[in-house]
């Protein structure tokens, strides 16, 4: 929960109009990976989740999207389908844009957190397998997608951007409500 709280505080400073709540991040993490416990994973003291959590290959079968991982495809020389990564299940291209290292000094991160721009350097991009980095990256993504998450419309829009499914929105909402009690 510390990762969700830090991400909420950092985003409230960088984008005060977003109104990201820790329960939203907790709801997503619950649905996506059972708070980084999927498949027997655990969180180390440094925030790294081991073993890494990976989703299925998004090859268009079984009702899933077809998403090619362009970087992995270029390295392999053949088509490689993306797999969601980490406790917040980021697609590689999404991580490339929104990923950020939470352990970086806030003043260094402030400009990146306040925009939808990619982290300026690779050492600021963090790891989708780190709960702190992933929670902060999810916060950036949600704030950019939803605007004011204190409104029902903004919150729903943000969650739909994360996963375009009404059933997913309901799962996250129900999990988030559970944490408010």
PDB file of C-alpha atoms in Angstrom:
ATOM      1  CA  UNK A   1       0.000   0.000   0.000  1.00  0.00           C
ATOM      2  CA  UNK A   2       2.990   2.273   0.501  1.00  0.00           C
ATOM      3  CA  UNK A   3       3.589   2.335  -3.276  1.00  0.00           C
ATOM      4  CA  UNK A   4       0.003   3.460  -3.890  1.00  0.00           C
ATOM      5  CA  UNK A   5       0.229   6.160  -1.234  1.00  0.00           C
ATOM      6  CA  UNK A   6       3.506   7.532  -2.593  1.00  0.00           C
ATOM      7  CA  UNK A   7       2.161   7.597  -6.155  1.00  0.00           C
ATOM      8  CA  UNK A   8      -0.949   9.423  -4.971  1.00  0.00           C
ATOM      9  CA  UNK A   9       1.054  12.068  -3.100  1.00  0.00           C
ATOM     10  CA  UNK A  10       3.522  12.548  -5.971  1.00  0.00           C
ATOM     11  CA  UNK A  11       0.731  12.894  -8.528  1.00  0.00           C
ATOM     12  CA  UNK A  12      -1.254  15.280  -6.300  1.00  0.00           C
ATOM     13  CA  UNK A  13       1.781  17.562  -6.235  1.00  0.00           C
ATOM     14  CA  UNK A  14       2.496  17.248  -9.964  1.00  0.00           C
ATOM     15  CA  UNK A  15      -1.122  17.286 -11.189  1.00  0.00           C
ATOM     16  CA  UNK A  16      -3.368  18.602  -8.409  1.00  0.00           C
ATOM     17  CA  UNK A  17      -6.415  18.671 -10.688  1.00  0.00           C
ATOM     18  CA  UNK A  18      -6.247  14.913 -11.233  1.00  0.00           C
ATOM     19  CA  UNK A  19      -7.422  13.869  -7.751  1.00  0.00           C
ATOM     20  CA  UNK A  20      -5.965  10.366  -8.032  1.00  0.00           C
ATOM     21  CA  UNK A  21      -6.882   8.285  -4.992  1.00  0.00           C
ATOM     22  CA  UNK A  22      -4.796   5.475  -3.578  1.00  0.00           C
ATOM     23  CA  UNK A  23      -7.866   3.220  -3.640  1.00  0.00           C
ATOM     24  CA  UNK A  24      -7.985   3.521  -7.433  1.00  0.00           C
ATOM     25  CA  UNK A  25      -4.411   2.280  -7.701  1.00  0.00           C
ATOM     26  CA  UNK A  26      -5.139  -0.436  -5.143  1.00  0.00           C
ATOM     27  CA  UNK A  27      -8.229  -1.490  -7.093  1.00  0.00           C
ATOM     28  CA  UNK A  28      -6.245  -1.838 -10.311  1.00  0.00           C
ATOM     29  CA  UNK A  29      -3.406  -3.723  -8.622  1.00  0.00           C
ATOM     30  CA  UNK A  30      -5.910  -6.061  -6.986  1.00  0.00           C
ATOM     31  CA  UNK A  31      -7.565  -6.875 -10.302  1.00  0.00           C
ATOM     32  CA  UNK A  32      -4.348  -7.062 -12.340  1.00  0.00           C
ATOM     33  CA  UNK A  33      -2.109  -9.114 -10.042  1.00  0.00           C
ATOM     34  CA  UNK A  34      -3.626  -9.511  -6.570  1.00  0.00           C
ATOM     35  CA  UNK A  35      -1.192  -6.827  -5.366  1.00  0.00           C
ATOM     36  CA  UNK A  36       1.829  -8.504  -6.979  1.00  0.00           C
ATOM     37  CA  UNK A  37       1.006 -11.927  -5.532  1.00  0.00           C
ATOM     38  CA  UNK A  38      -0.092 -13.560  -8.801  1.00  0.00           C
ATOM     39  CA  UNK A  39       1.621 -16.884  -9.462  1.00  0.00           C
ATOM     40  CA  UNK A  40       3.289 -16.906  -6.062  1.00  0.00           C
ATOM     41  CA  UNK A  41       5.161 -13.648  -6.657  1.00  0.00           C
ATOM     42  CA  UNK A  42       6.367 -11.569  -3.731  1.00  0.00           C
ATOM     43  CA  UNK A  43       7.611  -8.016  -3.302  1.00  0.00           C
ATOM     44  CA  UNK A  44      11.204  -7.544  -2.120  1.00  0.00           C
ATOM     45  CA  UNK A  45      12.242  -4.686   0.171  1.00  0.00           C
ATOM     46  CA  UNK A  46      13.441  -2.711  -2.875  1.00  0.00           C
ATOM     47  CA  UNK A  47      10.005  -3.032  -4.511  1.00  0.00           C
ATOM     48  CA  UNK A  48      10.970  -5.613  -7.122  1.00  0.00           C
ATOM     49  CA  UNK A  49       8.386  -8.312  -7.752  1.00  0.00           C
ATOM     50  CA  UNK A  50       9.795 -11.816  -8.132  1.00  0.00           C
ATOM     51  CA  UNK A  51       9.237 -13.894 -10.059  1.00  0.00           C
ATOM     52  CA  UNK A  52       8.253 -11.313 -12.665  1.00  0.00           C
ATOM     53  CA  UNK A  53       4.562 -11.363 -13.524  1.00  0.00           C
ATOM     54  CA  UNK A  54       3.839 -11.745 -17.239  1.00  0.00           C
ATOM     55  CA  UNK A  55       0.555 -11.967 -19.043  1.00  0.00           C
ATOM     56  CA  UNK A  56      -0.247 -14.184 -21.974  1.00  0.00           C
ATOM     57  CA  UNK A  57       1.060 -13.357 -25.436  1.00  0.00           C
ATOM     58  CA  UNK A  58      -1.370 -10.856 -26.933  1.00  0.00           C
ATOM     59  CA  UNK A  59      -1.629 -12.635 -30.263  1.00  0.00           C
ATOM     60  CA  UNK A  60      -5.303 -11.958 -30.962  1.00  0.00           C
ATOM     61  CA  UNK A  61      -6.559 -15.366 -29.889  1.00  0.00           C
ATOM     62  CA  UNK A  62      -9.037 -16.169 -27.145  1.00  0.00           C
ATOM     63  CA  UNK A  63     -10.735 -12.788 -27.369  1.00  0.00           C
ATOM     64  CA  UNK A  64      -7.529 -10.894 -26.593  1.00  0.00           C
ATOM     65  CA  UNK A  65      -6.099  -7.992 -28.526  1.00  0.00           C
ATOM     66  CA  UNK A  66      -3.344  -8.542 -31.067  1.00  0.00           C
ATOM     67  CA  UNK A  67      -0.423  -6.363 -29.992  1.00  0.00           C
ATOM     68  CA  UNK A  68       3.047  -6.738 -31.495  1.00  0.00           C
ATOM     69  CA  UNK A  69       6.027  -5.744 -29.339  1.00  0.00           C
ATOM     70  CA  UNK A  70       8.066  -3.726 -31.872  1.00  0.00           C
ATOM     71  CA  UNK A  71      11.292  -3.634 -29.834  1.00  0.00           C
ATOM     72  CA  UNK A  72      11.264  -7.385 -29.119  1.00  0.00           C
ATOM     73  CA  UNK A  73      10.326  -8.078 -32.743  1.00  0.00           C
ATOM     74  CA  UNK A  74      13.285  -6.007 -33.972  1.00  0.00           C
ATOM     75  CA  UNK A  75      15.659  -7.867 -31.647  1.00  0.00           C
ATOM     76  CA  UNK A  76      14.281 -11.319 -32.501  1.00  0.00           C
ATOM     77  CA  UNK A  77      13.914 -10.831 -36.245  1.00  0.00           C
ATOM     78  CA  UNK A  78      10.393 -12.290 -36.181  1.00  0.00           C
ATOM     79  CA  UNK A  79       7.020 -11.232 -34.811  1.00  0.00           C
ATOM     80  CA  UNK A  80       6.927 -11.172 -31.022  1.00  0.00           C
ATOM     81  CA  UNK A  81       3.595 -10.495 -29.367  1.00  0.00           C
ATOM     82  CA  UNK A  82       3.450  -8.208 -26.375  1.00  0.00           C
ATOM     83  CA  UNK A  83       2.845  -9.538 -22.886  1.00  0.00           C
ATOM     84  CA  UNK A  84       1.586  -7.391 -20.049  1.00  0.00           C
ATOM     85  CA  UNK A  85       4.303  -6.891 -17.442  1.00  0.00           C
ATOM     86  CA  UNK A  86       4.469  -6.463 -13.689  1.00  0.00           C
ATOM     87  CA  UNK A  87       1.939  -5.911 -10.920  1.00  0.00           C
ATOM     88  CA  UNK A  88       0.055  -3.277 -12.940  1.00  0.00           C
ATOM     89  CA  UNK A  89       0.297  -5.307 -16.179  1.00  0.00           C
ATOM     90  CA  UNK A  90       1.778  -2.687 -18.497  1.00  0.00           C
ATOM     91  CA  UNK A  91       2.090  -3.379 -22.219  1.00  0.00           C
ATOM     92  CA  UNK A  92       5.730  -2.695 -23.275  1.00  0.00           C
ATOM     93  CA  UNK A  93       4.873   0.323 -25.457  1.00  0.00           C
ATOM     94  CA  UNK A  94       2.712   1.801 -22.697  1.00  0.00           C
ATOM     95  CA  UNK A  95       5.539   1.350 -20.198  1.00  0.00           C
ATOM     96  CA  UNK A  96       7.970   2.957 -22.636  1.00  0.00           C
ATOM     97  CA  UNK A  97       5.871   6.135 -22.599  1.00  0.00           C
ATOM     98  CA  UNK A  98       4.603   6.252 -18.990  1.00  0.00           C
ATOM     99  CA  UNK A  99       7.217   4.309 -17.032  1.00  0.00           C
ATOM    100  CA  UNK A 100       9.109   6.236 -14.380  1.00  0.00           C
ATOM    101  CA  UNK A 101      11.495   5.382 -11.537  1.00  0.00           C
ATOM    102  CA  UNK A 102       9.716   6.218  -8.274  1.00  0.00           C
ATOM    103  CA  UNK A 103      12.985   6.299  -6.316  1.00  0.00           C
ATOM    104  CA  UNK A 104      14.211   9.340  -8.250  1.00  0.00           C
ATOM    105  CA  UNK A 105      14.290  12.644  -6.394  1.00  0.00           C
ATOM    106  CA  UNK A 106      10.871  14.298  -6.737  1.00  0.00           C
ATOM    107  CA  UNK A 107      12.347  17.563  -8.041  1.00  0.00           C
ATOM    108  CA  UNK A 108      14.002  15.619 -10.863  1.00  0.00           C
ATOM    109  CA  UNK A 109      10.742  13.815 -11.626  1.00  0.00           C
ATOM    110  CA  UNK A 110       8.376  16.786 -11.287  1.00  0.00           C
ATOM    111  CA  UNK A 111       8.465  17.828 -14.943  1.00  0.00           C
ATOM    112  CA  UNK A 112       7.965  14.259 -16.158  1.00  0.00           C
ATOM    113  CA  UNK A 113       5.091  13.601 -13.744  1.00  0.00           C
ATOM    114  CA  UNK A 114       3.285  16.740 -14.824  1.00  0.00           C
ATOM    115  CA  UNK A 115       3.257  15.791 -18.509  1.00  0.00           C
ATOM    116  CA  UNK A 116       2.472  12.877 -20.764  1.00  0.00           C
ATOM    117  CA  UNK A 117       6.008  12.935 -22.093  1.00  0.00           C
ATOM    118  CA  UNK A 118       8.312   9.947 -21.934  1.00  0.00           C
ATOM    119  CA  UNK A 119      10.920  10.050 -19.156  1.00  0.00           C
ATOM    120  CA  UNK A 120      13.855  12.150 -20.373  1.00  0.00           C
ATOM    121  CA  UNK A 121      16.458   9.432 -19.866  1.00  0.00           C
ATOM    122  CA  UNK A 122      16.355   5.658 -19.604  1.00  0.00           C
ATOM    123  CA  UNK A 123      17.604   5.784 -15.998  1.00  0.00           C
ATOM    124  CA  UNK A 124      14.377   7.643 -15.114  1.00  0.00           C
ATOM    125  CA  UNK A 125      12.140   5.036 -16.758  1.00  0.00           C
ATOM    126  CA  UNK A 126      12.166   2.496 -13.930  1.00  0.00           C
ATOM    127  CA  UNK A 127      10.866  -1.055 -14.155  1.00  0.00           C
ATOM    128  CA  UNK A 128       7.342  -2.406 -14.638  1.00  0.00           C
ATOM    129  CA  UNK A 129       8.403  -5.174 -12.230  1.00  0.00           C
ATOM    130  CA  UNK A 130       8.908  -2.705  -9.387  1.00  0.00           C
ATOM    131  CA  UNK A 131       5.711  -2.001  -7.432  1.00  0.00           C
ATOM    132  CA  UNK A 132       6.747   1.588  -6.653  1.00  0.00           C
ATOM    133  CA  UNK A 133       7.644   2.409 -10.258  1.00  0.00           C
ATOM    134  CA  UNK A 134       4.549   0.672 -11.622  1.00  0.00           C
ATOM    135  CA  UNK A 135       2.163   2.434  -9.222  1.00  0.00           C
ATOM    136  CA  UNK A 136       3.601   5.834 -10.121  1.00  0.00           C
ATOM    137  CA  UNK A 137       3.497   5.069 -13.850  1.00  0.00           C
ATOM    138  CA  UNK A 138      -0.118   3.937 -13.496  1.00  0.00           C
ATOM    139  CA  UNK A 139      -0.893   7.221 -11.755  1.00  0.00           C
ATOM    140  CA  UNK A 140       0.637   9.196 -14.633  1.00  0.00           C
ATOM    141  CA  UNK A 141      -1.331   7.198 -17.164  1.00  0.00           C
ATOM    142  CA  UNK A 142      -4.635   7.500 -15.297  1.00  0.00           C
ATOM    143  CA  UNK A 143      -4.275  11.262 -14.753  1.00  0.00           C
ATOM    144  CA  UNK A 144      -3.509  11.836 -18.427  1.00  0.00           C
ATOM    145  CA  UNK A 145      -6.428   9.680 -19.558  1.00  0.00           C
ATOM    146  CA  UNK A 146      -9.129  10.804 -17.166  1.00  0.00           C
ATOM    147  CA  UNK A 147      -8.506  14.405 -16.244  1.00  0.00           C
ATOM    148  CA  UNK A 148     -10.324  14.901 -12.937  1.00  0.00           C
ATOM    149  CA  UNK A 149     -10.674  11.482 -11.315  1.00  0.00           C
ATOM    150  CA  UNK A 150     -12.859  12.978  -8.584  1.00  0.00           C
ATOM    151  CA  UNK A 151     -15.697  13.008 -11.119  1.00  0.00           C
ATOM    152  CA  UNK A 152     -17.500   9.829 -12.130  1.00  0.00           C
ATOM    153  CA  UNK A 153     -16.864  10.600 -15.803  1.00  0.00           C
ATOM    154  CA  UNK A 154     -13.139  11.264 -15.328  1.00  0.00           C
ATOM    155  CA  UNK A 155     -12.639   8.170 -13.181  1.00  0.00           C
ATOM    156  CA  UNK A 156     -14.477   5.896 -15.616  1.00  0.00           C
ATOM    157  CA  UNK A 157     -12.644   7.394 -18.595  1.00  0.00           C
ATOM    158  CA  UNK A 158      -9.287   6.760 -16.898  1.00  0.00           C
ATOM    159  CA  UNK A 159     -10.100   3.140 -16.048  1.00  0.00           C
ATOM    160  CA  UNK A 160     -11.446   2.490 -19.544  1.00  0.00           C
ATOM    161  CA  UNK A 161      -8.192   3.823 -20.983  1.00  0.00           C
ATOM    162  CA  UNK A 162      -6.333   1.344 -18.784  1.00  0.00           C
ATOM    163  CA  UNK A 163      -8.498  -1.541 -20.008  1.00  0.00           C
ATOM    164  CA  UNK A 164     -11.366  -0.855 -22.398  1.00  0.00           C
ATOM    165  CA  UNK A 165     -13.941  -3.119 -20.770  1.00  0.00           C
ATOM    166  CA  UNK A 166     -17.040  -2.234 -18.770  1.00  0.00           C
ATOM    167  CA  UNK A 167     -16.568  -5.443 -16.780  1.00  0.00           C
ATOM    168  CA  UNK A 168     -13.015  -4.329 -15.904  1.00  0.00           C
ATOM    169  CA  UNK A 169     -14.274  -0.917 -14.773  1.00  0.00           C
ATOM    170  CA  UNK A 170     -16.750  -2.665 -12.467  1.00  0.00           C
ATOM    171  CA  UNK A 171     -14.067  -4.987 -11.069  1.00  0.00           C
ATOM    172  CA  UNK A 172     -11.757  -2.087 -10.288  1.00  0.00           C
ATOM    173  CA  UNK A 173     -14.617  -0.026  -8.827  1.00  0.00           C
ATOM    174  CA  UNK A 174     -15.702  -2.870  -6.553  1.00  0.00           C
ATOM    175  CA  UNK A 175     -12.143  -3.486  -5.377  1.00  0.00           C
ATOM    176  CA  UNK A 176     -11.572   0.248  -4.777  1.00  0.00           C
ATOM    177  CA  UNK A 177     -14.830   0.565  -2.819  1.00  0.00           C
ATOM    178  CA  UNK A 178     -13.693  -2.336  -0.641  1.00  0.00           C
ATOM    179  CA  UNK A 179     -10.563  -0.379   0.328  1.00  0.00           C
ATOM    180  CA  UNK A 180     -12.572   2.717   1.261  1.00  0.00           C
ATOM    181  CA  UNK A 181     -14.342   0.849   4.051  1.00  0.00           C
TER     182      UNK A 181
END
